Every structure is written in structure tokens, then in C-alpha cells.
Amino acid sequence: MIARALFVLSAVAATSAAAQTRAVVIRNATLVPVTAPRIERGTIVLRNGRIEAMGATVAAPNDATVVDGTGLFVYPGLIDSGTNLGLTEIGSVPGGEDTRELGDFNPQNVILSGVNPHSELIPVTRVDGVTTVITNAEGGLISGAAAMIDLHGWTATDMAVVPRAAMVVNFPSMGGGGFGGFGGGGGQQRPVSERREAMNRQVRQLYQFFHDAKAYDEIRARTMTGAGPNVNQKLEAMRPFVRGELPVVVEASSPEQIRGAIQFADSLKLKMIIRGARDGWQLADTLAARKIPVIVGPLTQAPGNDEPYDLVYANPGVLASAGVQLAFQSSDASNARTLPYHAALATAYGLNPDEALKALTINPARMFGIADRYGSLEVGKVANVFVTTGDPLDVRTHVRHVFIRGQAIPFDDRHTTLYNKFRARPKPQQ
């Protein structure tokens, strides 16, 4: 019996290996590499999770599964640079929420451990060409380590691209949505002096925590090795970030917040990415000169009553025109599928369409240090690609095929299930 079981397991393993080595070929399509000119009537070969070959004269291997791309377009998978996908299911049901911890400082919070790979929202998102996301917690001054994940896998570990891609910091504001418990409705009514003092107090706390983390890192490097009773889990989690090895994503929207974040990063020598940047256009030249990447969105917000009607929508175009490296976030889970339309909205208000596509692909890959593997169609890169009837920024475009790590993704999400169910509903008898 044992020998028979081993034989069966060996046969299954051999079959799986054969399936993995079999190529998928998309031919006669327009290839859009993003970082190079388009290839008309091109062929792209996917094998073992990578792009094996691509070009106008590439031949299909004999063992390949062939997809006819006539009249279609092939793009690299889109990257959402800010969401809580996998951490939330139904916002109004607390049991499905795992987006925040108690307290202001939670750098030890590794978001990947909370990701639900079987979330109903993941299949809904990826059929619009979104194959990779930065998912992160919310709240406090330091929310925790965001994870870069691909939207396919049996476990969160399977999905991980970079388990600890960035530390998320919420830079304090004066209220009206500020962090740390003094924002919101009640905070709006407090005197300006009180709100400013509350903000300054939190800024001092943030500086002190980072200074403590840098001091801890220096001592740890000299005197301690491995884990032990003297390891401080909060400060230990900060080490690669205070050393500038990994980026710190700082949520900052107002000019005051953005200036404060720049000063903060300068004084601590951090590798910083600004996220949100609703008023980033006011500091576009400064951000460009300092080579500080910016993640914008969501663009579906409405401007304030006393703001220009196009403030939110024109902001990305102003930033990109100044030379700022730009990326987009949906800042959502249930609507992460609309990511390409945030960029599309920005193109209607001045953002160059080519720059918009880069902001969904190669730019976030560069920001988070994975551009050698993601963000464009190039030989050797991870085979996250999707096939469309046209420009993915156009709402009339249909996605025909999605591949994540070279594997074809079925289009069987909750939306299609309910559509087919009710489409097949029996008609009432006459």
C-alpha cells in the first residue's frame, strides 16, 4: 500500500511539473511593454511563471497552449499602490475587518499575516487587470508593514511578492480627518490653538519613536545577535526602515503635512514615498526636485465647497508634468477593481495617457523595488499579464484573459456567479 501511495504521489508530482513547464503563447496581438514601443502582431511566450520570449518574429513552442490575440492587446498587470484588499470583506460587519490595531505605534504589525487569500473581493478585482496590490492596515501614527501581494494563491505566503514592502506612517494633521484620535467631527469644533498643539504633540511623539528606533538599531548591530529577551518587537520591526533599506509610505495630504513629512524624512534620512497628496500640486516642483515619489488617489473624491472643481482630478497631471514619479491607489477593497479608472479620470484633466499607464505599472514597481521582476513586459519578468479589447483606461474595454505568474485565471467571481444564476432564472408561465 505504501509503495502504491508513493507511486501515485510521484505520478501527480510529475503531472504537475509537466503542467508548469508547458508554455502559454499569446500570438498575433499588440504587445504594450510600457517601457518600450508597442509591438504590432506580436507573440509573447509564458512559461514557469515568467515571460520566456516576446517579439514580432517569436515562434510558438510545439508544446504550447495558444491564445489567439488577433485584434487584442497585451499589457503588464496593473498594480494598486494602496488598498486593504484581503483584510476586509464587508465593512459593516466587524468580524470581517482586520484593518487596524489598538494604539498609535504598531510597526510590528505584519499585514501579510492577516490577508485572507479566499476573499470574495480578490477575484472581482483581478478580472479588471489588477494583478498586484500593496495592502496595508489603517489607523494610528504607524499602522504597520504593508505587503506587496499577487492576487492569486492558496495562502497569503503564496501570494506574497514582498512580505514587508513598506512601513505605513500617518503624518499628523490639525483635525478634520486627522489621525490619533483628535480628528473627526468633534475635532472640527475645537479651537485652532488646541488642535495645533495636539498635532505638534503627535509630531514630537513620531520623531521620538523614530529616534528610539535608530538608537536601538545601532545598539542592536553592535551588541546583540539573533532573538532573545532583549529584543524589542516594535523597534526591531523598524530596523530596515530607519536604515533606509525599505521605503516608508507617509500619508500626507495638505501642504502643511507634506512639508512636515519632507522635513521628517530629511532629518531621519528615510527612504520616503508620499501617499494621498491631495494638495501635492502646490509642492510639485519641490517633490520633483527632491525625487520624492507620490501615490495619488482615490480620484473619485469630491472637491471641497471652497476648492476648485478640478482640484482632485488635475492634481496627478500637475505632479507628472513637474517630473514627479507617480502611482495610483484605490484606497479601497470592494472597489479596487476600478483602479484603472482613477488614472483615466486624471487623463481627462491633463495627465498624459502614457504616464497614466506607467503610474499603474512600472512606476509602482520602481517605488517598491521590484522593477526587475514586475511592471512591464520584458523577457525574464514575472508573467503577470492581461489581454484586452483595447485601452484598459477606457471603460468600454473588456478584459479577455488574465495570467498571474503565468497561470490562467478563471473568470468565476461573485459577480459572474450571481449574473449567471439570475440570467438562468425560469421565466414566469403565461
XYZ file of N, CA and C in Angstrom, residues 262 280 283-294 318-325:
66
model
N 8.362 65.906 4.534
C 9.671 66.059 3.898
C 10.741 66.363 4.937
N -0.864 67.991 -3.415
C 0.517 67.861 -3.868
C 0.888 68.826 -4.970
N 3.109 71.727 -4.243
C 4.530 71.478 -3.965
C 5.155 70.599 -5.043
N 4.574 70.627 -6.239
C 5.013 69.729 -7.307
C 6.494 69.912 -7.640
N 6.950 71.146 -7.762
C 8.355 71.396 -8.117
C 9.293 70.904 -7.012
N 8.896 71.104 -5.763
C 9.720 70.642 -4.637
C 9.815 69.124 -4.629
N 8.684 68.447 -4.808
C 8.673 66.986 -4.805
C 9.500 66.435 -5.966
N 9.408 67.081 -7.127
C 10.181 66.632 -8.285
C 11.675 66.837 -8.055
N 12.044 68.008 -7.546
C 13.461 68.300 -7.310
C 14.062 67.364 -6.280
N 13.263 66.987 -5.297
C 13.749 66.095 -4.240
C 13.639 64.620 -4.633
N 13.057 64.352 -5.811
C 12.868 62.980 -6.319
C 12.075 62.125 -5.314
N 11.020 62.712 -4.779
C 10.150 62.005 -3.841
C 8.972 61.431 -4.610
N 8.820 60.106 -4.668
C 7.682 59.507 -5.378
C 6.375 59.828 -4.656
N 5.295 59.880 -5.429
C 3.988 60.219 -4.875
C 2.941 59.227 -5.369
N -0.578 67.691 -12.895
C 0.357 68.739 -12.482
C 1.626 68.108 -11.911
N 1.471 67.102 -11.067
C 2.622 66.426 -10.473
C 3.495 65.769 -11.544
N 2.860 65.044 -12.463
C 3.619 64.344 -13.503
C 4.322 65.337 -14.431
N 3.653 66.433 -14.756
C 4.270 67.441 -15.632
C 5.506 68.058 -14.994
N 5.513 68.138 -13.669
C 6.673 68.687 -12.963
C 7.823 67.691 -12.886
N 7.547 66.425 -13.204
C 8.587 65.400 -13.163
C 8.523 64.482 -11.968
N 7.398 64.482 -11.236
C 7.235 63.608 -10.073
C 6.914 62.197 -10.539
N 7.579 61.220 -9.957
C 7.236 59.825 -10.245
C 5.920 59.498 -9.552
